[in-house]
PDB file of C-alpha atoms in Angstrom:
ATOM      1  CA  MET A   2     -31.084 -87.455  -7.338  1.00 76.00           C
ATOM      2  CA  LEU A   3     -31.979 -83.778  -7.040  1.00 92.00           C
ATOM      3  CA  GLY A   4     -30.455 -81.108  -4.879  1.00 95.00           C
ATOM      4  CA  LEU A   5     -27.226 -79.147  -4.697  1.00 93.00           C
ATOM      5  CA  PRO A   6     -26.213 -77.888  -1.244  1.00 92.00           C
ATOM      6  CA  ARG A   7     -25.257 -74.222  -0.961  1.00 90.00           C
ATOM      7  CA  GLY A   8     -21.605 -73.624  -1.738  1.00 90.00           C
ATOM      8  CA  GLU A   9     -21.011 -76.987  -3.429  1.00 93.00           C
ATOM      9  CA  VAL A  10     -20.414 -77.900  -7.059  1.00 95.00           C
ATOM     10  CA  PHE A  11     -20.691 -81.478  -8.240  1.00 95.00           C
ATOM     11  CA  LEU A  12     -22.148 -83.323 -11.205  1.00 97.00           C
ATOM     12  CA  VAL A  13     -24.178 -86.496 -11.317  1.00 97.00           C
ATOM     13  CA  PRO A  14     -24.889 -88.760 -14.302  1.00 97.00           C
ATOM     14  CA  TRP A  15     -27.919 -87.867 -16.435  1.00 96.00           C
ATOM     15  CA  SER A  16     -31.236 -89.269 -15.262  1.00 97.00           C
ATOM     16  CA  ALA A  17     -34.513 -89.750 -17.132  1.00 96.00           C
ATOM     17  CA  GLU A  18     -36.191 -88.600 -13.898  1.00 97.00           C
ATOM     18  CA  TRP A  19     -35.068 -85.028 -14.616  1.00 98.00           C
ATOM     19  CA  GLY A  20     -37.407 -84.696 -17.583  1.00 98.00           C
ATOM     20  CA  LYS A  21     -40.278 -86.150 -15.573  1.00 98.00           C
ATOM     21  CA  GLU A  22     -39.577 -83.785 -12.687  1.00 98.00           C
ATOM     22  CA  PHE A  23     -39.518 -80.828 -15.092  1.00 98.00           C
ATOM     23  CA  GLU A  24     -42.946 -81.841 -16.454  1.00 98.00           C
ATOM     24  CA  ARG A  25     -44.383 -82.141 -12.928  1.00 98.00           C
ATOM     25  CA  GLU A  26     -42.997 -78.752 -11.947  1.00 98.00           C
ATOM     26  CA  LYS A  27     -44.121 -77.134 -15.202  1.00 98.00           C
ATOM     27  CA  LYS A  28     -47.664 -78.305 -14.507  1.00 98.00           C
ATOM     28  CA  ARG A  29     -47.567 -76.779 -11.007  1.00 98.00           C
ATOM     29  CA  ILE A  30     -46.175 -73.510 -12.358  1.00 98.00           C
ATOM     30  CA  VAL A  31     -48.762 -73.211 -15.118  1.00 98.00           C
ATOM     31  CA  GLU A  32     -51.544 -73.905 -12.604  1.00 98.00           C
ATOM     32  CA  VAL A  33     -50.562 -70.859 -10.539  1.00 98.00           C
ATOM     33  CA  ILE A  34     -49.218 -68.343 -13.117  1.00 98.00           C
ATOM     34  CA  GLY A  35     -50.484 -69.680 -16.427  1.00 97.00           C
ATOM     35  CA  GLN A  36     -52.181 -66.388 -17.303  1.00 97.00           C
ATOM     36  CA  TYR A  37     -48.713 -64.749 -17.500  1.00 98.00           C
ATOM     37  CA  THR A  38     -46.777 -67.490 -19.267  1.00 97.00           C
ATOM     38  CA  VAL A  39     -46.121 -67.700 -22.975  1.00 97.00           C
ATOM     39  CA  ASN A  40     -44.078 -70.887 -22.602  1.00 98.00           C
ATOM     40  CA  VAL A  41     -42.192 -72.903 -19.993  1.00 98.00           C
ATOM     41  CA  HIS A  42     -38.930 -74.556 -21.086  1.00 98.00           C
ATOM     42  CA  HIS A  43     -36.599 -77.120 -19.568  1.00 98.00           C
ATOM     43  CA  ILE A  44     -33.130 -75.599 -19.972  1.00 98.00           C
ATOM     44  CA  GLY A  45     -29.624 -76.297 -18.750  1.00 97.00           C
ATOM     45  CA  SER A  46     -27.774 -79.579 -18.689  1.00 97.00           C
ATOM     46  CA  THR A  47     -30.570 -81.578 -17.046  1.00 98.00           C
ATOM     47  CA  ALA A  48     -32.551 -80.948 -20.257  1.00 98.00           C
ATOM     48  CA  VAL A  49     -29.947 -82.722 -22.425  1.00 98.00           C
ATOM     49  CA  ASN A  50     -30.233 -86.518 -22.521  1.00 97.00           C
ATOM     50  CA  GLY A  51     -26.983 -88.209 -21.577  1.00 96.00           C
ATOM     51  CA  LEU A  52     -25.256 -85.115 -20.148  1.00 98.00           C
ATOM     52  CA  SER A  53     -23.975 -85.162 -16.571  1.00 97.00           C
ATOM     53  CA  ALA A  54     -25.219 -82.143 -14.655  1.00 97.00           C
ATOM     54  CA  LYS A  55     -25.520 -80.397 -11.352  1.00 96.00           C
ATOM     55  CA  PRO A  56     -28.702 -81.930  -9.898  1.00 97.00           C
ATOM     56  CA  ILE A  57     -30.856 -78.809 -10.297  1.00 97.00           C
ATOM     57  CA  ILE A  58     -33.778 -78.474 -12.713  1.00 98.00           C
ATOM     58  CA  ASP A  59     -33.420 -75.199 -14.632  1.00 98.00           C
ATOM     59  CA  ILE A  60     -36.666 -73.761 -15.912  1.00 98.00           C
ATOM     60  CA  ALA A  61     -37.103 -70.818 -18.282  1.00 98.00           C
ATOM     61  CA  ILE A  62     -40.453 -69.091 -18.180  1.00 98.00           C
ATOM     62  CA  GLU A  63     -41.345 -66.775 -21.044  1.00 98.00           C
ATOM     63  CA  ILE A  64     -43.649 -63.883 -20.250  1.00 98.00           C
ATOM     64  CA  ASP A  65     -45.045 -61.193 -22.553  1.00 96.00           C
ATOM     65  CA  TYR A  66     -43.993 -58.252 -20.395  1.00 96.00           C
ATOM     66  CA  PHE A  67     -40.932 -58.252 -18.162  1.00 97.00           C
ATOM     67  CA  PHE A  68     -42.720 -56.396 -15.386  1.00 95.00           C
ATOM     68  CA  ASP A  69     -45.358 -59.144 -15.179  1.00 96.00           C
ATOM     69  CA  GLY A  70     -42.679 -61.168 -13.393  1.00 97.00           C
ATOM     70  CA  THR A  71     -43.385 -59.266 -10.190  1.00 96.00           C
ATOM     71  CA  GLN A  72     -47.030 -60.384 -10.434  1.00 97.00           C
ATOM     72  CA  CYS A  73     -45.849 -64.014 -10.237  1.00 98.00           C
ATOM     73  CA  VAL A  74     -43.743 -63.777  -7.068  1.00 98.00           C
ATOM     74  CA  THR A  75     -46.394 -64.612  -4.471  1.00 98.00           C
ATOM     75  CA  ALA A  76     -47.798 -67.552  -6.448  1.00 98.00           C
ATOM     76  CA  LEU A  77     -44.326 -69.039  -7.019  1.00 98.00           C
ATOM     77  CA  GLN A  78     -43.465 -68.537  -3.348  1.00 98.00           C
ATOM     78  CA  GLY A  79     -46.529 -70.681  -2.656  1.00 98.00           C
ATOM     79  CA  LEU A  80     -44.776 -73.463  -4.601  1.00 98.00           C
ATOM     80  CA  GLY A  81     -41.689 -73.109  -2.416  1.00 98.00           C
ATOM     81  CA  TYR A  82     -39.634 -70.739  -4.556  1.00 98.00           C
ATOM     82  CA  SER A  83     -37.611 -67.853  -3.159  1.00 98.00           C
ATOM     83  CA  TYR A  84     -37.580 -64.721  -5.277  1.00 98.00           C
ATOM     84  CA  ARG A  85     -34.046 -63.410  -5.719  1.00 97.00           C
ATOM     85  CA  GLY A  86     -34.937 -60.405  -7.859  1.00 95.00           C
ATOM     86  CA  THR A  87     -33.696 -59.082 -11.177  1.00 95.00           C
ATOM     87  CA  ASN A  88     -30.114 -58.258 -10.208  1.00 89.00           C
ATOM     88  CA  VAL A  89     -28.764 -61.792  -9.734  1.00 84.00           C
ATOM     89  CA  LEU A  90     -28.537 -62.597 -13.446  1.00 85.00           C
ATOM     90  CA  PRO A  91     -29.023 -60.194 -16.359  1.00 85.00           C
ATOM     91  CA  GLU A  92     -32.460 -59.390 -17.774  1.00 93.00           C
ATOM     92  CA  ARG A  93     -34.435 -61.947 -15.820  1.00 96.00           C
ATOM     93  CA  HIS A  94     -36.425 -62.539 -12.693  1.00 98.00           C
ATOM     94  CA  TYR A  95     -34.614 -65.273 -10.792  1.00 97.00           C
ATOM     95  CA  PHE A  96     -36.123 -67.751  -8.327  1.00 98.00           C
ATOM     96  CA  ASN A  97     -34.709 -70.803  -6.609  1.00 97.00           C
ATOM     97  CA  LYS A  98     -36.259 -73.600  -4.585  1.00 98.00           C
ATOM     98  CA  GLY A  99     -35.034 -75.812  -1.794  1.00 95.00           C
ATOM     99  CA  GLU A 100     -32.016 -76.230   0.401  1.00 93.00           C
ATOM    100  CA  PRO A 101     -30.340 -78.082  -1.028  1.00 95.00           C
ATOM    101  CA  ARG A 102     -31.431 -76.229  -4.170  1.00 96.00           C
ATOM    102  CA  THR A 103     -33.509 -78.432  -6.483  1.00 97.00           C
ATOM    103  CA  HIS A 104     -35.023 -75.996  -9.009  1.00 98.00           C
ATOM    104  CA  GLN A 105     -34.235 -72.605 -10.506  1.00 97.00           C
ATOM    105  CA  ILE A 106     -36.514 -70.368 -12.539  1.00 98.00           C
ATOM    106  CA  HIS A 107     -35.191 -67.860 -15.031  1.00 98.00           C
ATOM    107  CA  MET A 108     -38.114 -65.678 -16.101  1.00 98.00           C
ATOM    108  CA  TYR A 109     -37.583 -63.758 -19.339  1.00 98.00           C
ATOM    109  CA  GLN A 110     -39.597 -61.555 -21.611  1.00 97.00           C
ATOM    110  CA  THR A 111     -40.278 -63.366 -24.891  1.00 97.00           C
ATOM    111  CA  GLY A 112     -37.490 -62.764 -27.398  1.00 96.00           C
ATOM    112  CA  ASN A 113     -34.850 -62.019 -24.753  1.00 97.00           C
ATOM    113  CA  ARG A 114     -31.389 -62.809 -26.098  1.00 96.00           C
ATOM    114  CA  TYR A 115     -30.350 -64.772 -22.995  1.00 96.00           C
ATOM    115  CA  LEU A 116     -33.419 -66.963 -23.327  1.00 97.00           C
ATOM    116  CA  LEU A 117     -32.716 -67.570 -27.009  1.00 97.00           C
ATOM    117  CA  GLU A 118     -29.092 -68.426 -26.237  1.00 97.00           C
ATOM    118  CA  GLN A 119     -30.188 -70.912 -23.567  1.00 97.00           C
ATOM    119  CA  LEU A 120     -32.592 -72.612 -25.962  1.00 98.00           C
ATOM    120  CA  ASN A 121     -30.152 -72.628 -28.894  1.00 97.00           C
ATOM    121  CA  PHE A 122     -27.297 -74.024 -26.805  1.00 98.00           C
ATOM    122  CA  ARG A 123     -29.523 -76.733 -25.312  1.00 98.00           C
ATOM    123  CA  ASP A 124     -30.808 -77.749 -28.740  1.00 98.00           C
ATOM    124  CA  TYR A 125     -27.299 -77.804 -30.223  1.00 98.00           C
ATOM    125  CA  LEU A 126     -26.062 -80.125 -27.467  1.00 98.00           C
ATOM    126  CA  LYS A 127     -29.068 -82.391 -27.980  1.00 98.00           C
ATOM    127  CA  SER A 128     -28.267 -82.783 -31.673  1.00 97.00           C
ATOM    128  CA  ASN A 129     -24.454 -82.944 -31.540  1.00 97.00           C
ATOM    129  CA  GLU A 130     -23.018 -85.851 -29.557  1.00 97.00           C
ATOM    130  CA  LEU A 131     -19.374 -84.890 -30.125  1.00 97.00           C
ATOM    131  CA  VAL A 132     -19.861 -81.381 -28.740  1.00 97.00           C
ATOM    132  CA  ARG A 133     -22.050 -82.708 -25.913  1.00 98.00           C
ATOM    133  CA  ASN A 134     -19.243 -85.083 -24.870  1.00 97.00           C
ATOM    134  CA  GLU A 135     -16.642 -82.321 -25.106  1.00 98.00           C
ATOM    135  CA  TYR A 136     -18.831 -80.063 -22.957  1.00 98.00           C
ATOM    136  CA  GLU A 137     -19.359 -82.832 -20.426  1.00 97.00           C
ATOM    137  CA  GLN A 138     -15.600 -83.375 -20.074  1.00 98.00           C
ATOM    138  CA  LEU A 139     -15.073 -79.647 -19.545  1.00 97.00           C
ATOM    139  CA  LYS A 140     -17.806 -79.590 -16.876  1.00 97.00           C
ATOM    140  CA  LEU A 141     -16.383 -82.640 -15.102  1.00 97.00           C
ATOM    141  CA  ASN A 142     -12.920 -81.066 -15.010  1.00 96.00           C
ATOM    142  CA  LEU A 143     -14.240 -77.722 -13.815  1.00 96.00           C
ATOM    143  CA  SER A 144     -16.406 -79.293 -11.121  1.00 96.00           C
ATOM    144  CA  SER A 145     -13.447 -81.217  -9.714  1.00 95.00           C
ATOM    145  CA  LEU A 146     -11.288 -78.068  -9.708  1.00 95.00           C
ATOM    146  CA  ASN A 147     -13.998 -75.803  -8.263  1.00 95.00           C
ATOM    147  CA  LYS A 148     -15.889 -77.991  -5.783  1.00 94.00           C
ATOM    148  CA  ASN A 149     -16.744 -75.002  -3.589  1.00 93.00           C
ATOM    149  CA  ASP A 150     -16.888 -72.143  -6.094  1.00 93.00           C
ATOM    150  CA  LYS A 151     -19.908 -72.084  -8.407  1.00 91.00           C
ATOM    151  CA  HIS A 152     -18.780 -68.777  -9.920  1.00 91.00           C
ATOM    152  CA  LYS A 153     -15.402 -70.129 -11.066  1.00 95.00           C
ATOM    153  CA  TYR A 154     -17.151 -73.256 -12.330  1.00 96.00           C
ATOM    154  CA  ALA A 155     -19.567 -71.135 -14.377  1.00 94.00           C
ATOM    155  CA  GLU A 156     -16.823 -68.783 -15.626  1.00 95.00           C
ATOM    156  CA  GLY A 157     -14.841 -71.782 -16.828  1.00 96.00           C
ATOM    157  CA  LYS A 158     -17.674 -72.774 -19.158  1.00 97.00           C
ATOM    158  CA  THR A 159     -18.166 -69.307 -20.668  1.00 95.00           C
ATOM    159  CA  ASN A 160     -15.650 -69.459 -23.528  1.00 94.00           C
ATOM    160  CA  PHE A 161     -16.883 -72.882 -24.628  1.00 97.00           C
ATOM    161  CA  VAL A 162     -20.527 -71.809 -24.586  1.00 97.00           C
ATOM    162  CA  GLN A 163     -19.750 -68.570 -26.460  1.00 96.00           C
ATOM    163  CA  SER A 164     -17.781 -70.450 -29.121  1.00 96.00           C
ATOM    164  CA  ILE A 165     -20.772 -72.717 -29.740  1.00 96.00           C
ATOM    165  CA  LEU A 166     -23.248 -69.815 -29.836  1.00 96.00           C
ATOM    166  CA  GLU A 167     -21.056 -68.079 -32.430  1.00 95.00           C
ATOM    167  CA  ARG A 168     -21.268 -71.199 -34.637  1.00 91.00           C
ATOM    168  CA  ILE A 169     -25.015 -71.568 -34.573  1.00 89.00           C
TER     169      ILE A 169
END
């Protein structure tokens, strides 16, 4: 299942389809903006086997030069993405797709600290079952408490994520 309606927060059990969907979308992205991309990563909880997640595929696109992101807008709009600009989340071009939302793109310049944190956190969860389970329980609790407030849901995860990033 993919798609999170606007204003809702809920988690679904992990699905092997998420990785396949990422690969399909990555191929489409590279076909239209490959000349700008350094790498395309599957990030977020849907990238971690066994972890319940909001049913949205998060994609990180690395580019050499931050300002090249504006050169990619029209091509990504052709794939159904809406460009939300650079002020939604820090130091990235942000795009989303669908209503309900099925995909998000976070476009970073290579070496960006937020990109590195995303990749490090994802990889840590993949290799540490105990922490992955602890994170999943936190997310399940937060999603039930904040069914209509994605910002409170996200804020509730911040301390946990920061504590992990400080360890690794």
